[in-house]
Short mmCIF file of C-alpha atoms in Angstrom, two decimals:
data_model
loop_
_atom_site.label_atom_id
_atom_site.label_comp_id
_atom_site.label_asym_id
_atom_site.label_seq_id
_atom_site.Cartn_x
_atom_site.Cartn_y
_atom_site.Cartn_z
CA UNK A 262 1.08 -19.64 -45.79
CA UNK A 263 -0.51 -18.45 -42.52
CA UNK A 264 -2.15 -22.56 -41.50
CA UNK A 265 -1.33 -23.95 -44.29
CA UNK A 266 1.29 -27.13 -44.81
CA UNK A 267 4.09 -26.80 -46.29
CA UNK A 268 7.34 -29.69 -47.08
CA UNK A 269 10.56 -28.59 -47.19
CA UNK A 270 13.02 -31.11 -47.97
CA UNK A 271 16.88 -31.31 -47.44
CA UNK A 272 15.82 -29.36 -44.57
CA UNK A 273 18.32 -30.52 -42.11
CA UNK A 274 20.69 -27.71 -42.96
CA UNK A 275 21.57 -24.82 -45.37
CA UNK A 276 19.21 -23.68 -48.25
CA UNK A 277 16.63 -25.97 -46.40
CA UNK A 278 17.08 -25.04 -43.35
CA UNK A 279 16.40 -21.41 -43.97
CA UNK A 280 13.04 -21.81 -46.17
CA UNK A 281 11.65 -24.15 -42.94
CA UNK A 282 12.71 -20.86 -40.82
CA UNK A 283 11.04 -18.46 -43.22
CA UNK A 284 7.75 -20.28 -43.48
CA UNK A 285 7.83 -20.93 -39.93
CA UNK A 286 7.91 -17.55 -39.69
CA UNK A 287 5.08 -16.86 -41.76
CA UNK A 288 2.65 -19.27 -39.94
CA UNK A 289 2.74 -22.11 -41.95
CA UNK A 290 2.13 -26.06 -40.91
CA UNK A 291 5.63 -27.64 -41.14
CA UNK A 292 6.39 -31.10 -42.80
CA UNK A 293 9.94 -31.22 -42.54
CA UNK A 294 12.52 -34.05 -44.77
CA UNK A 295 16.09 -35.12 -44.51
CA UNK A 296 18.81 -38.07 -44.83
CA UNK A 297 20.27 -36.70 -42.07
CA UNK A 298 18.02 -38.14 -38.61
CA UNK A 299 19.89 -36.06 -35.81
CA UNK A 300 19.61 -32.27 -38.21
CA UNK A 301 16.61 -33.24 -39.37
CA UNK A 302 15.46 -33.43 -35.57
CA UNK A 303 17.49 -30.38 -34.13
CA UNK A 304 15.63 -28.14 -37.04
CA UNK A 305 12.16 -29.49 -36.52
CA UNK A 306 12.38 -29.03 -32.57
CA UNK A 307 13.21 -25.99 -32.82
CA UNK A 308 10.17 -25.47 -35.18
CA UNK A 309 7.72 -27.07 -33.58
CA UNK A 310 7.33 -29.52 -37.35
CA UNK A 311 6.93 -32.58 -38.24
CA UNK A 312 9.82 -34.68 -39.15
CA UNK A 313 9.89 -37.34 -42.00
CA UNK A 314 13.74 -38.46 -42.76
CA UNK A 315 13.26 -39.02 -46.53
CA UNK A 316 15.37 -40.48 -49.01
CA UNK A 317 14.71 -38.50 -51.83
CA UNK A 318 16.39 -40.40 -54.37
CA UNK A 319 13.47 -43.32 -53.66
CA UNK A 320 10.18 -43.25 -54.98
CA UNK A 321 8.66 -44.86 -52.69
CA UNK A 322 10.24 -42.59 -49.51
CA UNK A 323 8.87 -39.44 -51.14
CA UNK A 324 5.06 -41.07 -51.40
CA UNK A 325 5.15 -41.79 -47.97
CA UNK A 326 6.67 -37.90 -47.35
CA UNK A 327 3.27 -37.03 -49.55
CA UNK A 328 1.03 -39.11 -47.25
CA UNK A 329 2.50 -37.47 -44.20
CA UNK A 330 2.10 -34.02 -45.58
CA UNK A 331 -1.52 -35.00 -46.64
CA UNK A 332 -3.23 -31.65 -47.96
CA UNK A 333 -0.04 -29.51 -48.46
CA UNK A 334 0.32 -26.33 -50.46
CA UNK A 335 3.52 -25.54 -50.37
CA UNK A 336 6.09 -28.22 -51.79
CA UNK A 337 9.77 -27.39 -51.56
CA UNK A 338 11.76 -29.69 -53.99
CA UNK A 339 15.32 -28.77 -52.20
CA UNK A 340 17.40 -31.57 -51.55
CA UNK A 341 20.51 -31.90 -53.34
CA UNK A 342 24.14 -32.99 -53.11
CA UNK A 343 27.40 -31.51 -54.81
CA UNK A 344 28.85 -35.12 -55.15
CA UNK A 345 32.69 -36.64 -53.90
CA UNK A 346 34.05 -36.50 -57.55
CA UNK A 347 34.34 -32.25 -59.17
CA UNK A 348 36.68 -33.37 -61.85
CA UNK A 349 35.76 -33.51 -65.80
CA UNK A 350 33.01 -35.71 -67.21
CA UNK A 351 35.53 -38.34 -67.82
CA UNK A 352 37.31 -38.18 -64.16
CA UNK A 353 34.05 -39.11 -62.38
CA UNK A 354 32.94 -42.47 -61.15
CA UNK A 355 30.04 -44.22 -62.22
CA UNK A 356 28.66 -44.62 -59.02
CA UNK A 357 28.88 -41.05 -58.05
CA UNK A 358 27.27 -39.82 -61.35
CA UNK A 359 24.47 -41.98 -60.49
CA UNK A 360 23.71 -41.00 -56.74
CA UNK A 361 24.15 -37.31 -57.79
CA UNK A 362 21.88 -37.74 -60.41
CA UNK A 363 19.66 -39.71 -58.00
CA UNK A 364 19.46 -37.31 -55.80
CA UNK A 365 18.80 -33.78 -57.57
CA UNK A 366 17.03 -35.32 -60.38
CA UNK A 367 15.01 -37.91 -59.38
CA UNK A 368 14.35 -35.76 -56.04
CA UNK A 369 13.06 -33.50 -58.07
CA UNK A 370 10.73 -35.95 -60.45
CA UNK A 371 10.18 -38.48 -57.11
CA UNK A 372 8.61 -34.84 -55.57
CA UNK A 373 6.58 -34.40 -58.52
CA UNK A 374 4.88 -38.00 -59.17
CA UNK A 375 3.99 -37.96 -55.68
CA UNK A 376 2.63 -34.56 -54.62
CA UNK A 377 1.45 -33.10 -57.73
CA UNK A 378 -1.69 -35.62 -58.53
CA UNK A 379 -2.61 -34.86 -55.36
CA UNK A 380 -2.41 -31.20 -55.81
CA UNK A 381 -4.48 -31.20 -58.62
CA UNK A 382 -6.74 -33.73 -57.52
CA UNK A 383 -7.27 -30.82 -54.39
CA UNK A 384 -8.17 -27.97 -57.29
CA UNK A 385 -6.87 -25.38 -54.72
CA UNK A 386 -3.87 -22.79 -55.52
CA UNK A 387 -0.81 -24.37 -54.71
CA UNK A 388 2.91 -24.11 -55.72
CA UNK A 389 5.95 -25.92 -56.06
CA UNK A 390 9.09 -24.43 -55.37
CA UNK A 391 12.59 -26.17 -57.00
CA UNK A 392 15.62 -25.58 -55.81
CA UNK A 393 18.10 -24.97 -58.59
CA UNK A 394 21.62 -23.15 -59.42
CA UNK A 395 23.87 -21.28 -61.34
CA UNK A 396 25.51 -24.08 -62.48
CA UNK A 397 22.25 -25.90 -64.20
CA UNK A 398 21.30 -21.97 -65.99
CA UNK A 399 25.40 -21.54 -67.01
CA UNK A 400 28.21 -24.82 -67.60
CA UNK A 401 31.33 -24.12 -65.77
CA UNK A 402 34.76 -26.72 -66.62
CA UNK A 403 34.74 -29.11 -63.58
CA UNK A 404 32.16 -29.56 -60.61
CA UNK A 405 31.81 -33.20 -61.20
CA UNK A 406 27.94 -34.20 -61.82
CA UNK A 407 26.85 -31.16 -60.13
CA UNK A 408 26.30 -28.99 -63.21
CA UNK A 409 25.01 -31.28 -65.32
CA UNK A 410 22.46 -32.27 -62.77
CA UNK A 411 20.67 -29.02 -62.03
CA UNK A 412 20.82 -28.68 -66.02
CA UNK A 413 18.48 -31.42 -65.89
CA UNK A 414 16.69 -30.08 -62.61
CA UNK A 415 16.07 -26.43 -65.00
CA UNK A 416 14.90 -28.61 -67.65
CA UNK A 417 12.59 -30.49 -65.79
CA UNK A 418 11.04 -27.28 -63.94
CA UNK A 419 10.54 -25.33 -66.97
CA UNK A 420 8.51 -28.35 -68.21
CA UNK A 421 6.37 -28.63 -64.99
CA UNK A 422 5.50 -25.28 -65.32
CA UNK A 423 4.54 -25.68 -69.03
CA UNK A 424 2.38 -28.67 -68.27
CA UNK A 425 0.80 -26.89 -65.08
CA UNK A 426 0.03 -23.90 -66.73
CA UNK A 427 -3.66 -23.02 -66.48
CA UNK A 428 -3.74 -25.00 -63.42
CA UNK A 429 -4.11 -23.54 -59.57
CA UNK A 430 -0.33 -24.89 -59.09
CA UNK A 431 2.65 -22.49 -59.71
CA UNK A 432 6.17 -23.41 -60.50
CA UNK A 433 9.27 -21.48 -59.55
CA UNK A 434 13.06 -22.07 -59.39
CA UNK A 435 15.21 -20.21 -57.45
CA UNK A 436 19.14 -20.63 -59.22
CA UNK A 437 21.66 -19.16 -56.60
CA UNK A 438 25.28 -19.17 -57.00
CA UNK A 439 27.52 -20.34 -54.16
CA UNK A 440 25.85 -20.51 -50.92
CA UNK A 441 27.18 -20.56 -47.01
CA UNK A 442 25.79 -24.27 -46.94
CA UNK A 443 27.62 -27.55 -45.88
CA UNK A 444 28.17 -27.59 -49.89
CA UNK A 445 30.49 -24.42 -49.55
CA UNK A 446 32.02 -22.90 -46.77
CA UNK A 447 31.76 -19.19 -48.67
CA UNK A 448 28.74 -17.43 -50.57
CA UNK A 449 25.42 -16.30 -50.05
CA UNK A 450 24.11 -16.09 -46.90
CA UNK A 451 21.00 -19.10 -47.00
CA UNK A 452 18.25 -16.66 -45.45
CA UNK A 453 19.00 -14.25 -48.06
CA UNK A 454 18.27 -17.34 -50.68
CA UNK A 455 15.44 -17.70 -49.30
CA UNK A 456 13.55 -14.88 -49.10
CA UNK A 457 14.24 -15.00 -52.72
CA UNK A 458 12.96 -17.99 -53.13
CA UNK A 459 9.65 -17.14 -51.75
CA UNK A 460 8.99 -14.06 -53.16
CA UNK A 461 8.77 -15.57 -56.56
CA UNK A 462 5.73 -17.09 -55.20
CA UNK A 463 4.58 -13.62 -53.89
CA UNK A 464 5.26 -12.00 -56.92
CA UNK A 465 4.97 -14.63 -60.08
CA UNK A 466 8.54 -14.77 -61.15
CA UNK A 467 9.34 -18.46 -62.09
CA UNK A 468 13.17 -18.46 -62.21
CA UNK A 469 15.83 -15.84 -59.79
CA UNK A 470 18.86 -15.72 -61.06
CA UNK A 471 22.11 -13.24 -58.95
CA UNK A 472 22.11 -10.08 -61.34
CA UNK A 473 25.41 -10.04 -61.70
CA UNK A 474 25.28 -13.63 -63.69
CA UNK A 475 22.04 -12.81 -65.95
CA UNK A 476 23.93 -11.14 -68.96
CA UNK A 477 26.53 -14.09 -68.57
CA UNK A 478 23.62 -16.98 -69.06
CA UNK A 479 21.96 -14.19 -71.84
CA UNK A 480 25.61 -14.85 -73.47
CA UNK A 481 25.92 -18.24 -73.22
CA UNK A 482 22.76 -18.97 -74.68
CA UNK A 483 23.85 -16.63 -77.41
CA UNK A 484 26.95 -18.38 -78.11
CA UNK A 485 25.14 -21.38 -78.58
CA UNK A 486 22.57 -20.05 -80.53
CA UNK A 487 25.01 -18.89 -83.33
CA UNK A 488 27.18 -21.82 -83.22
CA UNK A 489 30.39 -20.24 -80.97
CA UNK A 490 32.16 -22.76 -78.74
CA UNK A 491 31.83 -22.02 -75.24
CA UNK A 492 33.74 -20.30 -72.84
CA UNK A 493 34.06 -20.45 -68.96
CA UNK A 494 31.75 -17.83 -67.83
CA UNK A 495 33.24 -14.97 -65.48
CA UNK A 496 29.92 -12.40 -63.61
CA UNK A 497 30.36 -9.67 -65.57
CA UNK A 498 32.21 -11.02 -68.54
CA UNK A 499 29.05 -11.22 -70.73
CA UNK A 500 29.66 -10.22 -74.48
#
Protein backbone atom coordinates (compact mmCIF):
# COMPACT_ATOMS: atom_id res chain seq x y z
CA UNK A 1 0.00 0.00 0.00
CA UNK A 2 3.16 2.14 0.19
CA UNK A 3 1.25 5.64 -2.00
CA UNK A 4 -1.49 4.11 -2.74
CA UNK A 5 -5.32 5.15 -1.51
CA UNK A 6 -7.02 3.33 0.47
CA UNK A 7 -11.04 3.87 2.23
CA UNK A 8 -11.70 2.62 5.32
CA UNK A 9 -15.08 3.07 6.49
CA UNK A 10 -16.70 2.99 10.03
CA UNK A 11 -13.39 4.29 10.75
CA UNK A 12 -14.22 6.51 13.58
CA UNK A 13 -13.54 3.80 16.12
CA UNK A 14 -12.89 0.05 16.76
CA UNK A 15 -12.32 -2.52 13.88
CA UNK A 16 -12.04 0.71 11.70
CA UNK A 17 -10.09 2.51 13.52
CA UNK A 18 -7.32 -0.01 13.70
CA UNK A 19 -7.17 -0.97 9.78
CA UNK A 20 -6.80 3.19 9.15
CA UNK A 21 -3.78 2.76 11.81
CA UNK A 22 -2.34 -0.28 10.08
CA UNK A 23 -2.37 1.12 6.58
CA UNK A 24 -1.23 4.30 7.84
CA UNK A 25 1.42 2.49 8.95
CA UNK A 26 2.23 0.90 5.84
CA UNK A 27 2.34 4.16 3.74
CA UNK A 28 -0.81 4.22 2.26
CA UNK A 29 -3.04 7.47 1.03
CA UNK A 30 -5.91 7.65 3.58
CA UNK A 31 -9.67 8.24 2.66
CA UNK A 32 -11.21 7.95 5.85
CA UNK A 33 -15.58 7.42 6.47
CA UNK A 34 -17.86 7.68 9.42
CA UNK A 35 -21.47 8.72 10.87
CA UNK A 36 -19.77 9.86 13.60
CA UNK A 37 -18.23 13.82 12.56
CA UNK A 38 -16.15 14.51 15.86
CA UNK A 39 -14.28 10.43 15.74
CA UNK A 40 -14.23 10.57 12.38
CA UNK A 41 -12.07 13.87 12.79
CA UNK A 42 -9.97 12.88 15.97
CA UNK A 43 -8.81 9.56 13.83
CA UNK A 44 -8.05 11.34 10.60
CA UNK A 45 -5.93 14.16 12.45
CA UNK A 46 -4.10 12.03 13.93
CA UNK A 47 -3.47 10.35 10.48
CA UNK A 48 -2.83 12.96 8.50
CA UNK A 49 -6.31 11.48 6.03
CA UNK A 50 -8.87 12.64 4.49
CA UNK A 51 -12.19 12.68 6.09
CA UNK A 52 -15.59 11.99 4.32
CA UNK A 53 -18.52 11.41 7.10
CA UNK A 54 -20.51 8.84 5.07
CA UNK A 55 -23.74 7.39 5.56
CA UNK A 56 -23.27 4.10 4.44
CA UNK A 57 -26.67 2.93 4.42
CA UNK A 58 -27.25 5.69 1.31
CA UNK A 59 -26.35 5.13 -2.07
CA UNK A 60 -25.81 8.14 -2.97
CA UNK A 61 -23.28 9.06 0.27
CA UNK A 62 -21.05 6.15 -0.69
CA UNK A 63 -20.71 7.52 -4.59
CA UNK A 64 -19.68 10.65 -3.39
CA UNK A 65 -17.11 8.60 -0.74
CA UNK A 66 -15.97 6.89 -4.33
CA UNK A 67 -15.47 10.31 -6.00
CA UNK A 68 -13.43 11.52 -3.07
CA UNK A 69 -11.29 8.46 -3.00
CA UNK A 70 -10.92 8.79 -6.87
CA UNK A 71 -8.23 6.05 -7.96
CA UNK A 72 -8.26 3.87 -4.75
CA UNK A 73 -6.96 0.36 -4.32
CA UNK A 74 -7.74 -0.55 -1.26
CA UNK A 75 -11.59 -0.53 -0.28
CA UNK A 76 -12.49 -1.42 3.27
CA UNK A 77 -16.28 -2.31 3.45
CA UNK A 78 -16.32 -2.02 7.53
CA UNK A 79 -19.07 -0.20 8.83
CA UNK A 80 -21.56 -1.93 10.79
CA UNK A 81 -23.90 -1.70 13.77
CA UNK A 82 -25.03 -4.44 16.39
CA UNK A 83 -28.58 -2.82 16.54
CA UNK A 84 -30.86 -1.56 19.98
CA UNK A 85 -33.09 -4.76 19.81
CA UNK A 86 -30.75 -8.59 20.61
CA UNK A 87 -33.92 -10.43 21.33
CA UNK A 88 -35.48 -13.33 18.95
CA UNK A 89 -36.59 -12.70 15.38
CA UNK A 90 -40.00 -12.05 16.63
CA UNK A 91 -38.95 -9.53 19.65
CA UNK A 92 -37.36 -7.04 17.22
CA UNK A 93 -38.83 -3.91 15.79
CA UNK A 94 -39.37 -3.26 12.34
CA UNK A 95 -37.54 -0.26 12.25
CA UNK A 96 -34.47 -1.64 13.81
CA UNK A 97 -34.38 -4.71 11.45
CA UNK A 98 -34.36 -2.30 8.72
CA UNK A 99 -31.50 0.21 9.78
CA UNK A 100 -29.40 -2.86 10.78
CA UNK A 101 -29.95 -4.31 7.65
CA UNK A 102 -29.31 -0.88 6.08
CA UNK A 103 -26.36 -0.52 7.41
CA UNK A 104 -24.22 -3.89 7.13
CA UNK A 105 -25.94 -4.92 4.06
CA UNK A 106 -26.53 -2.28 1.95
CA UNK A 107 -23.02 -0.79 3.26
CA UNK A 108 -21.69 -3.52 1.96
CA UNK A 109 -23.63 -3.58 -1.68
CA UNK A 110 -23.73 0.64 -1.58
CA UNK A 111 -19.54 -0.03 -1.35
CA UNK A 112 -19.69 -2.29 -4.16
CA UNK A 113 -21.98 -0.41 -6.90
CA UNK A 114 -19.89 2.48 -6.33
CA UNK A 115 -16.21 1.53 -6.17
CA UNK A 116 -16.04 -1.60 -8.01
CA UNK A 117 -16.93 -0.24 -11.78
CA UNK A 118 -14.44 1.97 -11.16
CA UNK A 119 -11.97 -0.57 -10.14
CA UNK A 120 -12.37 -2.46 -13.05
CA UNK A 121 -12.76 0.27 -15.31
CA UNK A 122 -8.83 1.12 -13.76
CA UNK A 123 -7.64 -2.70 -14.89
CA UNK A 124 -5.04 -2.40 -12.03
CA UNK A 125 -4.78 -5.05 -8.98
CA UNK A 126 -6.97 -3.98 -6.42
CA UNK A 127 -8.91 -5.53 -3.46
CA UNK A 128 -11.80 -5.23 -1.42
CA UNK A 129 -11.74 -6.07 2.02
CA UNK A 130 -15.40 -6.91 3.99
CA UNK A 131 -15.74 -6.80 7.28
CA UNK A 132 -17.70 -9.77 8.55
CA UNK A 133 -18.28 -12.06 11.84
CA UNK A 134 -18.77 -15.05 13.60
CA UNK A 135 -22.18 -14.58 13.82
CA UNK A 136 -22.92 -14.34 9.79
CA UNK A 137 -20.35 -17.91 9.34
CA UNK A 138 -22.34 -19.64 12.68
CA UNK A 139 -26.36 -18.64 14.02
CA UNK A 140 -26.35 -18.11 17.66
CA UNK A 141 -30.26 -17.81 19.63
CA UNK A 142 -30.64 -13.99 20.13
CA UNK A 143 -28.42 -10.96 18.88
CA UNK A 144 -31.31 -9.22 17.33
CA UNK A 145 -30.63 -8.50 13.41
CA UNK A 146 -27.04 -8.77 13.95
CA UNK A 147 -26.60 -12.40 12.88
CA UNK A 148 -28.76 -12.51 10.29
CA UNK A 149 -27.17 -9.50 8.76
CA UNK A 150 -23.55 -10.53 8.37
CA UNK A 151 -25.25 -13.91 7.06
CA UNK A 152 -26.22 -11.82 4.29
CA UNK A 153 -22.86 -9.72 4.35
CA UNK A 154 -20.94 -13.66 3.89
CA UNK A 155 -23.32 -14.29 1.24
CA UNK A 156 -22.83 -11.33 -0.60
CA UNK A 157 -18.83 -11.50 -0.36
CA UNK A 158 -18.56 -14.97 -1.43
CA UNK A 159 -20.54 -13.84 -4.54
CA UNK A 160 -18.27 -10.78 -5.25
CA UNK A 161 -15.50 -12.87 -5.22
CA UNK A 162 -17.13 -15.41 -7.60
CA UNK A 163 -18.07 -12.70 -10.03
CA UNK A 164 -14.51 -10.96 -9.70
CA UNK A 165 -12.68 -13.91 -10.19
CA UNK A 166 -10.24 -13.63 -13.10
CA UNK A 167 -10.26 -10.03 -12.54
CA UNK A 168 -7.17 -7.77 -10.97
CA UNK A 169 -9.65 -7.21 -7.83
CA UNK A 170 -9.45 -9.60 -4.79
CA UNK A 171 -12.09 -10.26 -2.25
CA UNK A 172 -11.56 -11.15 1.38
CA UNK A 173 -13.63 -11.29 4.62
CA UNK A 174 -12.25 -11.20 7.78
CA UNK A 175 -15.17 -13.00 10.43
CA UNK A 176 -13.93 -12.19 14.07
CA UNK A 177 -15.75 -13.10 17.10
CA UNK A 178 -16.29 -10.52 19.84
CA UNK A 179 -14.14 -7.58 19.58
CA UNK A 180 -12.92 -4.67 22.24
CA UNK A 181 -15.09 -2.21 20.01
CA UNK A 182 -17.90 0.27 21.12
CA UNK A 183 -20.07 -2.97 20.05
CA UNK A 184 -18.54 -4.95 23.10
CA UNK A 185 -16.75 -3.90 25.94
CA UNK A 186 -14.71 -7.54 26.01
CA UNK A 187 -12.93 -9.59 23.10
CA UNK A 188 -10.34 -9.30 20.69
CA UNK A 189 -8.10 -6.72 20.82
CA UNK A 190 -9.06 -4.52 17.20
CA UNK A 191 -5.24 -4.28 16.07
CA UNK A 192 -4.98 -7.89 16.39
CA UNK A 193 -8.24 -8.03 13.88
CA UNK A 194 -6.60 -6.26 11.81
CA UNK A 195 -3.52 -7.45 11.00
CA UNK A 196 -5.63 -10.35 10.19
CA UNK A 197 -7.52 -8.72 8.07
CA UNK A 198 -4.74 -7.59 5.93
CA UNK A 199 -2.78 -10.41 5.66
CA UNK A 200 -5.43 -12.17 3.73
CA UNK A 201 -4.58 -9.71 1.16
CA UNK A 202 -0.82 -10.54 1.62
CA UNK A 203 -1.33 -13.99 1.49
CA UNK A 204 -4.69 -14.90 -0.71
CA UNK A 205 -6.90 -16.25 1.97
CA UNK A 206 -10.50 -14.95 1.30
CA UNK A 207 -12.26 -15.67 4.62
CA UNK A 208 -10.32 -15.73 8.62
CA UNK A 209 -12.18 -17.30 10.83
CA UNK A 210 -10.75 -17.61 15.19
CA UNK A 211 -9.47 -21.36 15.15
CA UNK A 212 -11.09 -22.21 17.92
CA UNK A 213 -14.70 -21.65 16.05
CA UNK A 214 -13.70 -23.40 12.54
CA UNK A 215 -14.69 -27.07 13.51
CA UNK A 216 -17.91 -25.45 15.13
CA UNK A 217 -19.05 -23.66 11.58
CA UNK A 218 -17.50 -27.24 9.82
CA UNK A 219 -20.40 -28.74 12.22
CA UNK A 220 -23.00 -26.59 11.65
CA UNK A 221 -22.82 -26.80 8.10
CA UNK A 222 -22.83 -30.52 8.66
CA UNK A 223 -25.88 -30.55 10.63
CA UNK A 224 -27.57 -28.86 8.03
CA UNK A 225 -26.33 -30.77 5.38
CA UNK A 226 -27.86 -34.07 6.77
CA UNK A 227 -31.01 -32.61 7.90
CA UNK A 228 -30.17 -32.28 12.04
CA UNK A 229 -31.83 -29.32 13.76
CA UNK A 230 -29.46 -26.92 15.02
CA UNK A 231 -27.87 -26.35 18.11
CA UNK A 232 -26.29 -23.24 19.85
CA UNK A 233 -22.74 -23.51 18.98
CA UNK A 234 -20.12 -23.57 21.99
CA UNK A 235 -15.80 -23.06 20.50
CA UNK A 236 -14.85 -26.30 20.88
CA UNK A 237 -18.10 -28.16 20.99
CA UNK A 238 -17.88 -29.26 17.31
CA UNK A 239 -19.17 -32.92 16.67
Amino acid sequence: MEGGTAVVTGAGSGIGRALAQELAERGAHLVLADTDSSALRDVSKSLGARAVPTDVAVPEAVEALAQAADGARLVCLNAGIVGRDLGAPWEVTADDWDRVFAVNVGGVVNGLRAFVPRLLAADQPAHILITGSLAGAATFPGGGAYGPSKHAVHAVAEHAAMVLAGTPIGVSMICPALVSTGMSGEGTDPSTVAAQALATIDDGTFAVLPAEWREVVVSAATRLASGQHPEPPHPGAAR
